[in-house]
XYZ file of C-alpha atoms in Angstrom:
268
model
C -71.056 -36.908 -28.304
C -70.655 -39.372 -31.160
C -67.053 -40.095 -32.094
C -68.032 -42.085 -35.180
C -67.885 -40.515 -38.643
C -69.059 -42.071 -41.898
C -67.561 -40.629 -45.099
C -69.566 -41.126 -48.302
C -67.901 -40.790 -51.694
C -69.543 -39.651 -54.894
C -69.537 -40.722 -58.533
C -66.237 -41.455 -60.334
C -64.391 -41.991 -57.019
C -64.364 -44.653 -54.345
C -63.248 -44.716 -50.728
C -59.592 -44.178 -51.715
C -60.542 -40.517 -52.239
C -61.104 -40.173 -48.472
C -57.724 -41.544 -47.367
C -56.258 -38.201 -46.290
C -59.452 -36.990 -44.600
C -59.863 -40.336 -42.824
C -56.339 -40.205 -41.401
C -56.799 -36.601 -40.284
C -60.050 -37.321 -38.467
C -58.625 -40.447 -36.855
C -55.632 -38.443 -35.630
C -58.156 -36.120 -33.964
C -59.559 -39.069 -31.998
C -62.512 -40.122 -34.143
C -63.556 -43.549 -35.344
C -63.884 -43.139 -39.106
C -65.512 -45.402 -41.687
C -65.334 -44.759 -45.430
C -67.419 -47.557 -46.952
C -67.433 -48.063 -50.708
C -70.600 -48.175 -52.744
C -71.651 -51.748 -53.528
C -69.386 -53.315 -56.210
C -66.872 -50.458 -55.801
C -64.590 -51.999 -53.173
C -61.383 -52.625 -55.124
C -58.422 -50.435 -56.079
C -59.300 -47.890 -58.812
C -56.958 -49.454 -61.385
C -58.654 -52.835 -60.942
C -62.101 -51.294 -61.191
C -61.222 -49.503 -64.434
C -59.720 -52.661 -65.902
C -62.556 -55.003 -64.899
C -65.611 -53.355 -63.338
C -68.096 -55.647 -61.640
C -71.002 -56.110 -64.125
C -73.418 -55.555 -61.233
C -72.145 -51.978 -60.878
C -74.043 -50.973 -64.015
C -77.337 -51.841 -62.290
C -76.653 -49.797 -59.163
C -79.006 -46.880 -58.503
C -79.237 -44.107 -55.949
C -81.858 -45.871 -53.840
C -79.655 -48.940 -53.450
C -76.749 -46.719 -52.402
C -78.851 -44.877 -49.804
C -80.154 -48.178 -48.415
C -76.593 -49.554 -48.325
C -75.424 -46.695 -46.102
C -78.573 -46.837 -43.978
C -77.758 -50.440 -43.111
C -74.185 -49.487 -42.246
C -75.452 -46.720 -39.952
C -77.812 -49.163 -38.227
C -74.881 -51.480 -37.486
C -72.884 -48.836 -35.607
C -72.681 -48.775 -31.789
C -73.505 -45.053 -31.832
C -75.258 -42.674 -34.221
C -72.586 -41.245 -36.533
C -71.744 -37.922 -38.137
C -72.294 -38.155 -41.916
C -70.047 -36.353 -44.403
C -70.426 -36.788 -48.156
C -68.939 -35.335 -51.316
C -70.695 -34.789 -54.672
C -73.308 -37.538 -55.102
C -72.226 -38.598 -51.626
C -73.486 -35.195 -50.512
C -76.880 -36.039 -51.997
C -76.810 -39.420 -50.238
C -76.140 -37.602 -46.945
C -79.228 -35.457 -47.519
C -81.383 -38.529 -48.124
C -80.038 -40.236 -45.006
C -80.674 -37.135 -42.894
C -84.178 -36.986 -44.356
C -84.692 -40.476 -42.860
C -83.621 -39.045 -39.491
C -80.266 -40.850 -39.562
C -77.081 -39.284 -38.185
C -76.393 -36.764 -35.426
C -75.378 -34.169 -38.042
C -74.383 -34.066 -41.683
C -72.188 -32.192 -44.135
C -72.860 -32.136 -47.874
C -69.718 -31.050 -49.771
C -70.088 -29.935 -53.404
C -73.455 -31.706 -53.647
C -74.479 -33.099 -57.016
C -77.884 -32.121 -58.417
C -80.456 -32.824 -55.734
C -84.118 -33.720 -56.446
C -86.373 -30.682 -56.191
C -83.695 -28.177 -57.235
C -83.213 -27.262 -60.926
C -79.937 -28.449 -62.408
C -77.570 -25.513 -62.964
C -75.463 -24.861 -66.103
C -72.123 -26.378 -65.081
C -73.808 -29.445 -63.629
C -75.856 -29.910 -66.795
C -72.835 -29.579 -69.074
C -70.870 -32.020 -66.946
C -73.688 -34.580 -67.066
C -74.000 -34.504 -70.876
C -71.429 -37.286 -71.533
C -73.776 -39.599 -69.632
C -77.109 -38.250 -70.852
C -76.052 -38.170 -74.529
C -75.379 -41.906 -74.418
C -78.853 -43.469 -74.821
C -77.644 -46.759 -73.328
C -75.933 -45.234 -70.291
C -78.870 -46.292 -68.087
C -77.527 -49.848 -68.377
C -73.789 -49.130 -68.422
C -70.862 -48.366 -66.193
C -69.227 -45.256 -67.601
C -65.607 -44.169 -67.371
C -64.633 -40.498 -67.219
C -62.225 -39.364 -69.948
C -58.856 -37.961 -68.984
C -59.679 -34.709 -70.772
C -62.895 -34.289 -68.755
C -60.957 -34.949 -65.566
C -58.293 -32.378 -66.483
C -60.630 -29.610 -67.658
C -63.724 -29.946 -65.457
C -63.458 -32.399 -62.560
C -60.044 -31.414 -61.244
C -59.129 -28.316 -63.231
C -57.385 -26.741 -60.214
C -54.968 -29.652 -59.722
C -51.331 -28.827 -60.526
C -50.417 -28.937 -64.210
C -48.643 -32.143 -65.098
C -50.247 -34.165 -62.294
C -53.613 -34.930 -63.836
C -52.697 -38.291 -65.343
C -51.188 -39.548 -62.090
C -54.215 -38.351 -60.102
C -56.594 -39.931 -62.604
C -54.745 -43.250 -62.371
C -54.777 -43.146 -58.578
C -58.397 -42.194 -57.958
C -60.846 -42.394 -60.876
C -63.198 -45.392 -61.109
C -66.152 -46.346 -63.345
C -69.568 -45.175 -62.218
C -73.066 -46.407 -63.166
C -74.899 -44.134 -65.577
C -78.059 -45.091 -63.694
C -77.168 -42.835 -60.748
C -77.340 -39.851 -63.115
C -80.663 -40.893 -64.624
C -82.083 -41.461 -61.128
C -81.791 -37.716 -60.598
C -84.296 -36.968 -63.364
C -86.410 -40.126 -63.803
C -88.648 -40.796 -60.787
C -86.136 -39.350 -58.314
C -86.352 -39.965 -54.588
C -87.853 -36.903 -52.961
C -86.609 -34.982 -49.929
C -88.965 -33.423 -47.400
C -87.439 -29.977 -47.083
C -89.355 -29.030 -43.914
C -88.711 -32.383 -42.233
C -88.980 -31.825 -38.442
C -86.696 -34.777 -37.627
C -83.903 -33.947 -40.034
C -80.563 -33.556 -38.176
C -78.443 -30.389 -38.568
C -76.869 -29.916 -41.990
C -73.975 -27.884 -43.406
C -73.806 -27.278 -47.161
C -70.324 -26.596 -48.590
C -69.773 -25.326 -52.126
C -66.783 -24.366 -54.235
C -66.527 -21.093 -56.150
C -64.785 -22.778 -59.123
C -66.772 -26.018 -59.146
C -67.553 -27.041 -62.754
C -69.407 -30.206 -61.743
C -71.796 -28.837 -59.106
C -72.216 -25.070 -59.396
C -71.829 -23.051 -56.196
C -75.116 -21.368 -57.147
C -76.768 -24.790 -57.143
C -75.364 -25.519 -53.683
C -76.880 -22.241 -52.542
C -80.237 -23.178 -54.094
C -80.201 -26.540 -52.292
C -79.390 -24.716 -49.057
C -82.409 -22.431 -49.541
C -84.606 -25.530 -49.758
C -82.953 -27.309 -46.817
C -83.195 -24.316 -44.504
C -86.973 -24.834 -44.367
C -86.300 -27.574 -41.814
C -86.376 -26.429 -38.174
C -82.924 -27.860 -37.378
C -79.817 -25.774 -37.968
C -78.838 -25.445 -41.615
C -75.766 -23.476 -42.717
C -73.956 -22.687 -45.949
C -70.292 -22.052 -46.679
C -68.865 -21.342 -50.131
C -65.077 -21.684 -50.389
C -63.430 -19.267 -52.803
C -60.921 -20.609 -55.306
C -61.931 -24.232 -54.857
C -63.142 -26.742 -57.454
C -64.976 -30.062 -57.296
C -61.618 -31.658 -56.454
C -61.713 -29.852 -53.124
C -61.217 -32.873 -50.844
C -58.002 -33.850 -52.637
C -56.698 -30.524 -53.934
C -54.041 -28.447 -52.201
C -55.497 -26.980 -49.010
C -58.045 -29.774 -48.577
C -57.350 -29.702 -44.840
C -59.220 -26.399 -44.482
C -62.348 -27.893 -46.006
C -62.042 -31.105 -43.981
C -61.573 -29.213 -40.719
C -64.470 -26.853 -41.436
C -66.748 -29.828 -42.091
C -65.716 -31.691 -38.955
C -65.749 -28.701 -36.609
C -69.242 -27.720 -37.719
C -70.561 -31.292 -37.539
C -69.212 -31.800 -34.029
C -70.368 -28.401 -32.769
C -73.901 -28.802 -34.121
C -74.534 -32.514 -33.597
C -77.842 -33.225 -31.948
C -78.058 -35.424 -28.891
C -78.478 -39.076 -29.778
C -80.175 -40.890 -26.925
C -80.755 -44.078 -28.890
C -79.202 -45.766 -31.872
C -81.098 -44.846 -35.042
C -82.843 -47.615 -36.903
C -82.222 -47.624 -40.662
C -85.364 -47.110 -42.716
C -84.725 -49.329 -45.710
C -87.249 -48.662 -48.434
C-alpha cells in the first residue's frame, strides 16, 4: 500500500491551504507532499504584493504536466487528492493512469460537463475581463466573503483572505472553454476515483459534481460520490474540515489499486 499522498490546490489558493490536512495525514503515518503550482511557491501576502509575471502565462496543461513530473519522481505511486481546479487536475492525472487512487473535492468545471449556474456566475469576474487571458487576477474581498467562503465565521473573512488568498492566472479559466484538454470517461486504466461535493458550494455546484460523477462512472474502476450537507467551497479550511479530510483519505486508502511498478509520467 502506498503511504505517499500528493495534495493539489486549486485557483486562488496555494499549498498553504493544505497545512492542516497535511499535518493530519502525516500524523496518521503518511508521507505527504503539497506542491505549489509553478510560480506560486511563496507566502500568499508576497504573491499578492508581487506576483511572478510568468504566473499570468500558466495554463491547465502546464499544471497537469508539472504534477505528472512530481509523481514520476516519487519512490512509490501516490494517492492524489485535489480541491477545486486541483480536483480537475486530479482527474486529468488519473486519466493518464497516474496514482493508485484519487479524490476530487469540490471540482471546478470539468471538460465535457456543462458549466452549472453557480460556477458560471463565479467565473464571470474573469470572463468579463477581455484581457484576463493574459493576466493574473486577484479575487476581491467581497467575492471571498459572499461566494468563496460564505460559511466562514462572520468577522474572520479579512483575516482568512490575508492568510490564504493568492493571485491566479485567468488563463486557467479560459482553458476550460477554449480547446480544453479532454478526459476519456470510459478509460480502462483510470484508477479509482471519489468525487466530493458541497451542498452550499457557490463556486462549483453540487449538481455539477454529480454530473461529473455520472461521466466518470463510465470507467470500469470504482467511482463513488459523496455530497456533504452544509458545506461550501471553503470545505477544506472551514470548521469541521477534518470530516472531509478523513472521508477522502479513508476512501482513497481503502480503494487504492495495487501498484506493482512506479508510474511513468506522460508529459504531453
